[in-house]
PDB file of C-alpha atoms in Angstrom:
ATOM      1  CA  UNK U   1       0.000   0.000   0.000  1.00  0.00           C
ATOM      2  CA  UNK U   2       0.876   3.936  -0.189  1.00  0.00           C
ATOM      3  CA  UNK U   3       3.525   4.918   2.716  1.00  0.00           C
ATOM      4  CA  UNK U   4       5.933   8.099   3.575  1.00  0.00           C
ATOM      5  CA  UNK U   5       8.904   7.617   4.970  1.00  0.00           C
ATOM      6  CA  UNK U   6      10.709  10.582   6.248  1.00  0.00           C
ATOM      7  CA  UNK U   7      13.975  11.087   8.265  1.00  0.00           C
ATOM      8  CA  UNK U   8      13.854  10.375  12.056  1.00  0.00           C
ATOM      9  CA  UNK U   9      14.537  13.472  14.552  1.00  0.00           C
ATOM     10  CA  UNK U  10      15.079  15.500  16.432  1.00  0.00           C
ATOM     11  CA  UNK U  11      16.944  17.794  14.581  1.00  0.00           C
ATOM     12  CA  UNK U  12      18.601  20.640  16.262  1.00  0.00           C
ATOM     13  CA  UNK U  13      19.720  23.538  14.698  1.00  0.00           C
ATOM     14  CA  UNK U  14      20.830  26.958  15.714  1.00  0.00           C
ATOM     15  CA  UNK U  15      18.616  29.982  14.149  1.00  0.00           C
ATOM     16  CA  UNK U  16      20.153  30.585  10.564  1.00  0.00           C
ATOM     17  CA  UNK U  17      21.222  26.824   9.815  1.00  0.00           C
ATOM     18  CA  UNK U  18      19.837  25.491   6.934  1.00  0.00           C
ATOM     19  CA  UNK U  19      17.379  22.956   6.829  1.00  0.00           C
ATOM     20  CA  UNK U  20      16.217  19.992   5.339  1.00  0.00           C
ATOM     21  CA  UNK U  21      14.170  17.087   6.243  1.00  0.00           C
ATOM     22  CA  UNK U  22      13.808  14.061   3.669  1.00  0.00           C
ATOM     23  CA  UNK U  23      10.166  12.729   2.301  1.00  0.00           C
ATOM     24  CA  UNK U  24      10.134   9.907   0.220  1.00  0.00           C
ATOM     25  CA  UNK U  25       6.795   8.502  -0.543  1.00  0.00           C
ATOM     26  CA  UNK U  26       5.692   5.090  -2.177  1.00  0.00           C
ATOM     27  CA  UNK U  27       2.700   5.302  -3.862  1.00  0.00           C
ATOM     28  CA  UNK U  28       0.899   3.740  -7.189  1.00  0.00           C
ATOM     29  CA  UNK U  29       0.012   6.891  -9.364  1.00  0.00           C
ATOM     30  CA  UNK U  30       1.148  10.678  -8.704  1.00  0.00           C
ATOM     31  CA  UNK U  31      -0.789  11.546  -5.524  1.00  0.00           C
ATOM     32  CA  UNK U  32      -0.655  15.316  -4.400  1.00  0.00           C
ATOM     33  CA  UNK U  33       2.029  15.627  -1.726  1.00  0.00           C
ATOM     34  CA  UNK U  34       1.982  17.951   1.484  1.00  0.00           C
ATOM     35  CA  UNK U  35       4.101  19.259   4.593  1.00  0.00           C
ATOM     36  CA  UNK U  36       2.036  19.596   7.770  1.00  0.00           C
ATOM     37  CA  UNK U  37       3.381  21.337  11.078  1.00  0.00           C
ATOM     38  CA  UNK U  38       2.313  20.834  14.207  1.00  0.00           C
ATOM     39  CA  UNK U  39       3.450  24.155  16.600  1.00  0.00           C
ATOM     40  CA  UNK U  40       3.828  23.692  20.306  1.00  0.00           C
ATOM     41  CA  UNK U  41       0.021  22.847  22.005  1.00  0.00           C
ATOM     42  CA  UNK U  42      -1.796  23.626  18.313  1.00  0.00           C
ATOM     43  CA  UNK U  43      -2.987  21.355  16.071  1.00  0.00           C
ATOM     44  CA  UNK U  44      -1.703  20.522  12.118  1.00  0.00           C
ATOM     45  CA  UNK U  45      -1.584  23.077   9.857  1.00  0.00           C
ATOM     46  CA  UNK U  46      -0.728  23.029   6.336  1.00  0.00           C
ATOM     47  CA  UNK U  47       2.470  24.334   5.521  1.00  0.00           C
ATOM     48  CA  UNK U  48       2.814  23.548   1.633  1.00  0.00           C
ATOM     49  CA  UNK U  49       1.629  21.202  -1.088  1.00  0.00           C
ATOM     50  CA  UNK U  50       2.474  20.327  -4.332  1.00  0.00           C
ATOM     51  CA  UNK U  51      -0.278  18.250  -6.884  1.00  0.00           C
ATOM     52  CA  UNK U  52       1.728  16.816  -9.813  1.00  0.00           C
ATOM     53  CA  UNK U  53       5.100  15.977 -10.584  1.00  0.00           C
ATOM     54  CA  UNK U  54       8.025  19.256 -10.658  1.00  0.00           C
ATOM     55  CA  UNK U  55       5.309  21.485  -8.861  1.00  0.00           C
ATOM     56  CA  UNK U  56       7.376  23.188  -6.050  1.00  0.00           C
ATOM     57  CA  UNK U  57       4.885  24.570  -2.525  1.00  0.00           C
ATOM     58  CA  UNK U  58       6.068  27.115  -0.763  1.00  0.00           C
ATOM     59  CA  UNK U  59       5.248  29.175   2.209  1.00  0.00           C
ATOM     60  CA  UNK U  60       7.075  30.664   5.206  1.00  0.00           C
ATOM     61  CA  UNK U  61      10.054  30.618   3.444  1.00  0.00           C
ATOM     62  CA  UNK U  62      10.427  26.732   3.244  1.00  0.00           C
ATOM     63  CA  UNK U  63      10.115  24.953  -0.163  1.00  0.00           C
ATOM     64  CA  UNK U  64       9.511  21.342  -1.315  1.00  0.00           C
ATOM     65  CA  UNK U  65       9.293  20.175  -4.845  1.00  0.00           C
ATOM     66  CA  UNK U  66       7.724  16.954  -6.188  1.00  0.00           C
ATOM     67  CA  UNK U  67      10.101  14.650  -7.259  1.00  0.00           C
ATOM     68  CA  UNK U  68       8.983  12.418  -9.435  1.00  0.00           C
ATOM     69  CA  UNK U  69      11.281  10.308 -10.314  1.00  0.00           C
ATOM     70  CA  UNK U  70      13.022  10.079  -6.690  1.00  0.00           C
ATOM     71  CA  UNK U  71       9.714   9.884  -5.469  1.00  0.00           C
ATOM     72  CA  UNK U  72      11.039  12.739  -2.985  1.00  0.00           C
ATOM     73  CA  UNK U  73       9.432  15.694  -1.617  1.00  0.00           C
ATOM     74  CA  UNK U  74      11.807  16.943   0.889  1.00  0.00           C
ATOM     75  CA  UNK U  75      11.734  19.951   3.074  1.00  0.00           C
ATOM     76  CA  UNK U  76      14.520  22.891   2.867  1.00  0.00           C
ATOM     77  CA  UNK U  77      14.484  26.303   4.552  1.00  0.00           C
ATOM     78  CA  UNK U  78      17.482  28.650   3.691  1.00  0.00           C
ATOM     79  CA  UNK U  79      17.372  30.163   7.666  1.00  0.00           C
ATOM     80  CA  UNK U  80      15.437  28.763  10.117  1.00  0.00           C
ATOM     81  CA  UNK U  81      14.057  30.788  12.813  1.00  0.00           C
ATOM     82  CA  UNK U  82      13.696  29.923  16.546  1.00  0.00           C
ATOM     83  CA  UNK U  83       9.821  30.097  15.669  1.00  0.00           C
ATOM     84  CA  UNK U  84      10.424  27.218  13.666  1.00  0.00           C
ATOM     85  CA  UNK U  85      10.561  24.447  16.228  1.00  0.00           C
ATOM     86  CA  UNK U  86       7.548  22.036  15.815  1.00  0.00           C
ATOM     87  CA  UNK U  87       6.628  19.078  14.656  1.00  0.00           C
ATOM     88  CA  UNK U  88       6.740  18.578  10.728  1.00  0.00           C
ATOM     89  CA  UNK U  89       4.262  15.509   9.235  1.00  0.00           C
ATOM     90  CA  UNK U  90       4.877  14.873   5.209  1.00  0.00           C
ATOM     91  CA  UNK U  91       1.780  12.974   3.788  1.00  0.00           C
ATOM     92  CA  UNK U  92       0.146  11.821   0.638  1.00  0.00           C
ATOM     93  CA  UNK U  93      -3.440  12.121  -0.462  1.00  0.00           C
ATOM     94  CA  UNK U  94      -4.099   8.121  -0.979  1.00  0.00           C
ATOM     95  CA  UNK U  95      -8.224   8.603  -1.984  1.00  0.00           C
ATOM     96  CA  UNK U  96      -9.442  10.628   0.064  1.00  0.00           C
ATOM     97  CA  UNK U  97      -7.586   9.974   3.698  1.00  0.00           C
ATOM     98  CA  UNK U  98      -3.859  11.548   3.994  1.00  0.00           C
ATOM     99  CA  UNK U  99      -1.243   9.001   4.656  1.00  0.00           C
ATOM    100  CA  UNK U 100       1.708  10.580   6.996  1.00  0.00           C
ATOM    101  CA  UNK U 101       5.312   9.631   7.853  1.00  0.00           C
ATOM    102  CA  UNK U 102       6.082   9.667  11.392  1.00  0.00           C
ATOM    103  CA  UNK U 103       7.433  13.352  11.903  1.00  0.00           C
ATOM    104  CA  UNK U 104      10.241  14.987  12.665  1.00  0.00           C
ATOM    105  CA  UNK U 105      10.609  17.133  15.378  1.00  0.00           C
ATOM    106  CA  UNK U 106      12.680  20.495  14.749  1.00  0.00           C
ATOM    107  CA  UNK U 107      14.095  22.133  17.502  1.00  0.00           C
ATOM    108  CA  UNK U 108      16.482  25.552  16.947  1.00  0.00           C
ATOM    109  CA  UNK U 109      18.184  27.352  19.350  1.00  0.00           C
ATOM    110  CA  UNK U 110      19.165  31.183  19.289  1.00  0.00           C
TER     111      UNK U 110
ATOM    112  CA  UNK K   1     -14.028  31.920  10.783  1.00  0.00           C
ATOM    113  CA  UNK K   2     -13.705  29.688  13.853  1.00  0.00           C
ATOM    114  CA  UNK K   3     -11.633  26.325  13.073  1.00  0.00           C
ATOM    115  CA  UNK K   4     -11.643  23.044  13.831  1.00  0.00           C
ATOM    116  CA  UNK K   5     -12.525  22.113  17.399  1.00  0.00           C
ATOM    117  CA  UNK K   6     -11.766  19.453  19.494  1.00  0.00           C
ATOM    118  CA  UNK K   7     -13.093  18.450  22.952  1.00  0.00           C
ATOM    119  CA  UNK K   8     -11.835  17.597  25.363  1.00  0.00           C
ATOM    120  CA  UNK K   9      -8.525  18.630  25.224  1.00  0.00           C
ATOM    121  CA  UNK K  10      -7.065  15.579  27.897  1.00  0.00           C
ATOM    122  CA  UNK K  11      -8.692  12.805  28.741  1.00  0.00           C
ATOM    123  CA  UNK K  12      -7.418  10.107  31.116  1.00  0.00           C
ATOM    124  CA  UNK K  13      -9.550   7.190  31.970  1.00  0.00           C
ATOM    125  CA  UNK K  14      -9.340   3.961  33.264  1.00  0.00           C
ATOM    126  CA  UNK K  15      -8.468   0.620  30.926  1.00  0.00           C
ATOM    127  CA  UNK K  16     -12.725  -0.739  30.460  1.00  0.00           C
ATOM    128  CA  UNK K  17     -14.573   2.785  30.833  1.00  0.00           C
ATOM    129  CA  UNK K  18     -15.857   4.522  28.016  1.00  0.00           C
ATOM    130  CA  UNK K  19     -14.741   7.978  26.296  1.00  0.00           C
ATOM    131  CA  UNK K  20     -16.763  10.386  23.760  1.00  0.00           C
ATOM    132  CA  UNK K  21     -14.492  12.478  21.841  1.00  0.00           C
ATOM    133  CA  UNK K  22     -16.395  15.339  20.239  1.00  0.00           C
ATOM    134  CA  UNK K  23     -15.128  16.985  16.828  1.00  0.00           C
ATOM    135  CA  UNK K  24     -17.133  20.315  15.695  1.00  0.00           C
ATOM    136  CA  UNK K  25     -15.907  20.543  12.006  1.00  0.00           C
ATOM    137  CA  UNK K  26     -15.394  23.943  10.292  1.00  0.00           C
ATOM    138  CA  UNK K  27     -18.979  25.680   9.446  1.00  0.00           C
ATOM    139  CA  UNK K  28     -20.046  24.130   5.478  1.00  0.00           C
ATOM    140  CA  UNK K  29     -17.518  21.544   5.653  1.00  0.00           C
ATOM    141  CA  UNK K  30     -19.300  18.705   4.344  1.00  0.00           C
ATOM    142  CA  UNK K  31     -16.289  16.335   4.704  1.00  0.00           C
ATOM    143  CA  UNK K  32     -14.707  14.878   8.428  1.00  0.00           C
ATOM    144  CA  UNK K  33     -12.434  12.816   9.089  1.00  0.00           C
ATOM    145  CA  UNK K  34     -10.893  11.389  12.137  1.00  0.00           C
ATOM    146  CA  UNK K  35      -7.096  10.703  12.452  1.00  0.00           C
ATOM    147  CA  UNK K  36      -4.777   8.965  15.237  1.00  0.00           C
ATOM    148  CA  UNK K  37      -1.563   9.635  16.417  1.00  0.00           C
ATOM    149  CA  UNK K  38      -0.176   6.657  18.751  1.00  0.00           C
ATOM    150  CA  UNK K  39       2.893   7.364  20.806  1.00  0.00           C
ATOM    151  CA  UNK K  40       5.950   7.588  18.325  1.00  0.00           C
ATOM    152  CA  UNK K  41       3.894   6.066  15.425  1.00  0.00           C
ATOM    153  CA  UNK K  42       2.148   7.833  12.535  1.00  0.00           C
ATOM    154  CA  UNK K  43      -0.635  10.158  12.047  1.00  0.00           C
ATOM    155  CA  UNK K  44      -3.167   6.596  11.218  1.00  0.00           C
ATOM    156  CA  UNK K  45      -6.776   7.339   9.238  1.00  0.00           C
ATOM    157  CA  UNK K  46      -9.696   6.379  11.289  1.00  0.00           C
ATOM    158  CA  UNK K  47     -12.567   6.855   9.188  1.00  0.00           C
ATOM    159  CA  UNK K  48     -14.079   9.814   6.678  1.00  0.00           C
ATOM    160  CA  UNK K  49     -17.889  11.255   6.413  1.00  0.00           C
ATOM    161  CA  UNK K  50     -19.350  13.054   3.723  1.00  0.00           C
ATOM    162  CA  UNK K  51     -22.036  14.656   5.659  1.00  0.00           C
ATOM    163  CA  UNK K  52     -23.746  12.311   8.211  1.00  0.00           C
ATOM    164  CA  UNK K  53     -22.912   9.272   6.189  1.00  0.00           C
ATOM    165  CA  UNK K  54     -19.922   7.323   6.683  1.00  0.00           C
ATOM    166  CA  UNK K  55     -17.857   7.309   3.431  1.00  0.00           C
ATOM    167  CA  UNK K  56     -14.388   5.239   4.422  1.00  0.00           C
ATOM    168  CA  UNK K  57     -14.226   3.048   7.897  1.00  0.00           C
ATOM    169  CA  UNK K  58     -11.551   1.157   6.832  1.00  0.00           C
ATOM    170  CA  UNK K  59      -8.900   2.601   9.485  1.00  0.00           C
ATOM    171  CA  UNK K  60     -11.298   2.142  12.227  1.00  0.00           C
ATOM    172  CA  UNK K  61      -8.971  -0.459  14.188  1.00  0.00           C
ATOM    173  CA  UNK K  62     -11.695  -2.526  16.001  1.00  0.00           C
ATOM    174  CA  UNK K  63     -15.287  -2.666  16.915  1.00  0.00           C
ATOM    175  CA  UNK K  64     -14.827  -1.152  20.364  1.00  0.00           C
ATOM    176  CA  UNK K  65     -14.561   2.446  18.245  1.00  0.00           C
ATOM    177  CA  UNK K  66     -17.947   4.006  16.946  1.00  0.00           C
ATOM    178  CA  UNK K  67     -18.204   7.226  15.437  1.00  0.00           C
ATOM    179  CA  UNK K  68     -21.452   9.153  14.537  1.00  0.00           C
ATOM    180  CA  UNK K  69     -22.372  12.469  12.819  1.00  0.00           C
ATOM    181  CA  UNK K  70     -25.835  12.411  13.372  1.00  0.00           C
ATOM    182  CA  UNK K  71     -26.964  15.934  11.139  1.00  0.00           C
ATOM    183  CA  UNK K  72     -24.099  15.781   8.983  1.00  0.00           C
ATOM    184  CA  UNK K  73     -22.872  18.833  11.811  1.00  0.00           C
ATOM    185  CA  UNK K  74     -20.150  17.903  14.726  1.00  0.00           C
ATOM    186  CA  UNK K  75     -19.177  14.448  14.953  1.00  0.00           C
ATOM    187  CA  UNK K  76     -18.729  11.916  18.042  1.00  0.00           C
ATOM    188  CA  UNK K  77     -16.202   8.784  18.384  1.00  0.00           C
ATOM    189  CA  UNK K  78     -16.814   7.105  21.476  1.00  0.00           C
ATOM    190  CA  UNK K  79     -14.609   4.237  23.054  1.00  0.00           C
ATOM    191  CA  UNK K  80     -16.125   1.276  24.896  1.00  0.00           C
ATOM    192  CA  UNK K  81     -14.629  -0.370  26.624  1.00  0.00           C
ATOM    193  CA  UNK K  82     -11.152   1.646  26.409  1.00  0.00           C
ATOM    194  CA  UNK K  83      -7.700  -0.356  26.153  1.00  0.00           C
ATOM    195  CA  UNK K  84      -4.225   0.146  27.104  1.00  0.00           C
ATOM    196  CA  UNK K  85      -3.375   0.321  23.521  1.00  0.00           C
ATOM    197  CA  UNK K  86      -6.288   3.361  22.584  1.00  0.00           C
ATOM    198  CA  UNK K  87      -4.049   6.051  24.365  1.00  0.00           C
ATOM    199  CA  UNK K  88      -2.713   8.559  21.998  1.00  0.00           C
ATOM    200  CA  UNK K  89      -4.061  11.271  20.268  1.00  0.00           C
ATOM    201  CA  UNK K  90      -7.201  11.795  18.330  1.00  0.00           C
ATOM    202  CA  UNK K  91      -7.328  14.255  15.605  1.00  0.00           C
ATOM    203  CA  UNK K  92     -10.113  14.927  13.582  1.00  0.00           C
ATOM    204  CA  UNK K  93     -10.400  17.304  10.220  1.00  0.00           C
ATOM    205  CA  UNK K  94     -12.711  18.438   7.931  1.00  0.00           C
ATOM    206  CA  UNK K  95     -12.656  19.371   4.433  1.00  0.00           C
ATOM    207  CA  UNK K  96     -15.256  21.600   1.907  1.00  0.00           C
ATOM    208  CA  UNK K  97     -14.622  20.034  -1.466  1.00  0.00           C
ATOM    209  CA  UNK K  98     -12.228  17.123  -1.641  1.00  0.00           C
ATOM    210  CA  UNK K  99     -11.380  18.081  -5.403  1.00  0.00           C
ATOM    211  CA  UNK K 100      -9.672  20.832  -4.115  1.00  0.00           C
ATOM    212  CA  UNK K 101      -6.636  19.402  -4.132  1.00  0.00           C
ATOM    213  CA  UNK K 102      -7.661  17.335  -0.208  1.00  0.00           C
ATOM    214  CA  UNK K 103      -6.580  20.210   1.869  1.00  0.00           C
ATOM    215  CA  UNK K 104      -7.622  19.749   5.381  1.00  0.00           C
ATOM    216  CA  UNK K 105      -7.965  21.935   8.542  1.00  0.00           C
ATOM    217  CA  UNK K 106      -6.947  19.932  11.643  1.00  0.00           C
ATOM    218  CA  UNK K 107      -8.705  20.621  14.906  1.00  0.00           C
ATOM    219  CA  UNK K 108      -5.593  20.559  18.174  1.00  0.00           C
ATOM    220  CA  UNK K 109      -6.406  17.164  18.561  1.00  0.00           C
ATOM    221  CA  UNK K 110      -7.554  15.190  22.396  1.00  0.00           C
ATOM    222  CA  UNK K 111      -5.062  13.130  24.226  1.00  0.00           C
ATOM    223  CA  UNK K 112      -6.311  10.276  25.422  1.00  0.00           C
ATOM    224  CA  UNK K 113      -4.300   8.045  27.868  1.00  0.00           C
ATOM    225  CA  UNK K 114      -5.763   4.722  29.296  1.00  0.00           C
ATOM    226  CA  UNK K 115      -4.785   3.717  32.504  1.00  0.00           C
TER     227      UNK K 115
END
């Protein structure tokens, strides 16, 4: 069946470090691909998506681009902030119900 | 607009009593859907309506879970009787068109732990 596998944390950075967090996604078709974050006592929130293969989401500064023939869609952020630190969840759509890897848990320091 | 909401926030109960979680999806959203989070594991799907009927159960993990949306408004999923293995967290989400590309608003979720 569909899976995400994406790279085990924590990761700790100081504020400015570069980031990246692999996705890599099995899946039969091209499914639309997301980043979720979960902040500190909040719930998931969509940080980006991308819905076919070379689309790149953005927002907040962080990128991901659909990789379709790595079947990647990994996370980078030139300069991570301290308000960074959270919880990010890459998924799949598989039908209708989002399938998500484990999450990594990003943690920068000032 | 208000978003996703989730009660209770914490619940802790003993292994063989019973637990309601209550999910008030976003106002219009026709589509809710119910997510787990065990300790360390994955976000797992539960199940998915469209409206009061249910359209996907298949992640519902046993027959000790039930979930209702009686009105096609806020949704219920009650545990009876609890086990050890039910603690985690419950989120649920709802969604207005699912061609849009699935995007969906998660409520903070409820932490359940079974004692």
């Amino acid at each position: 069946g569909d899976s995400v596998t994406q790279m085990e944390g924590p990761v700790t950075l100081s504020e400015e470090a570069f980031l990246t967090i692999n996705c890599t996604y099995t899946a039969t078709g091209y499914p639309s691909l997301f980043w979720y974050v979960q902040y500190p006592g909040e719930g998931l929130q969509l940080l980006l998506k991308a819905t076919k293969a070379d689309d790149k989401g953005s927002n907040k500064g962080f990128e991901a681009t659909y990789r379709k023939e790595t079947t990647s869609f990994h996370l980078e952020k030139g300069s991570v902030q301290v308000s960074d630190s959270a919880v990010y969840f890459c998924a799949l759509l598989g039908g209708t119900a989002l399938i998500f890897g484990k999450g990594t848990t990003l943690s920068v320091s000032s | 607009e208000a978003g996703v909401t989730q009660f209770p926030s914490h619940s802790v109960i003993e292994k063989g009593q019973t637990v309601t979680l209550r999910c008030d999806p976003i106002s219009g959203h026709d589509n809710l859907y119910w997510y787990r989070r065990v300790m360390g594991k994955e976000i797992k799907f539960l199940l998915h309506f469209v409206k009061e009927s249910k359209q996907d159960e298949s992640g519902m993990p046993n027959n000790r879970f039930l979930a209702e949306r009686t009105g096609g408004t806020y949704s219920t999923l009650k545990v009876q009787p609890a086990e050890l293995e039910d603690s985690g967290v419950y989120f649920c989400a709802s969604s207005q068109d699912e061609a849009r590309g699935g995007e969906q608003f998660f409520g903070p979720g409820t932490r359940l732990t079974v004692l």
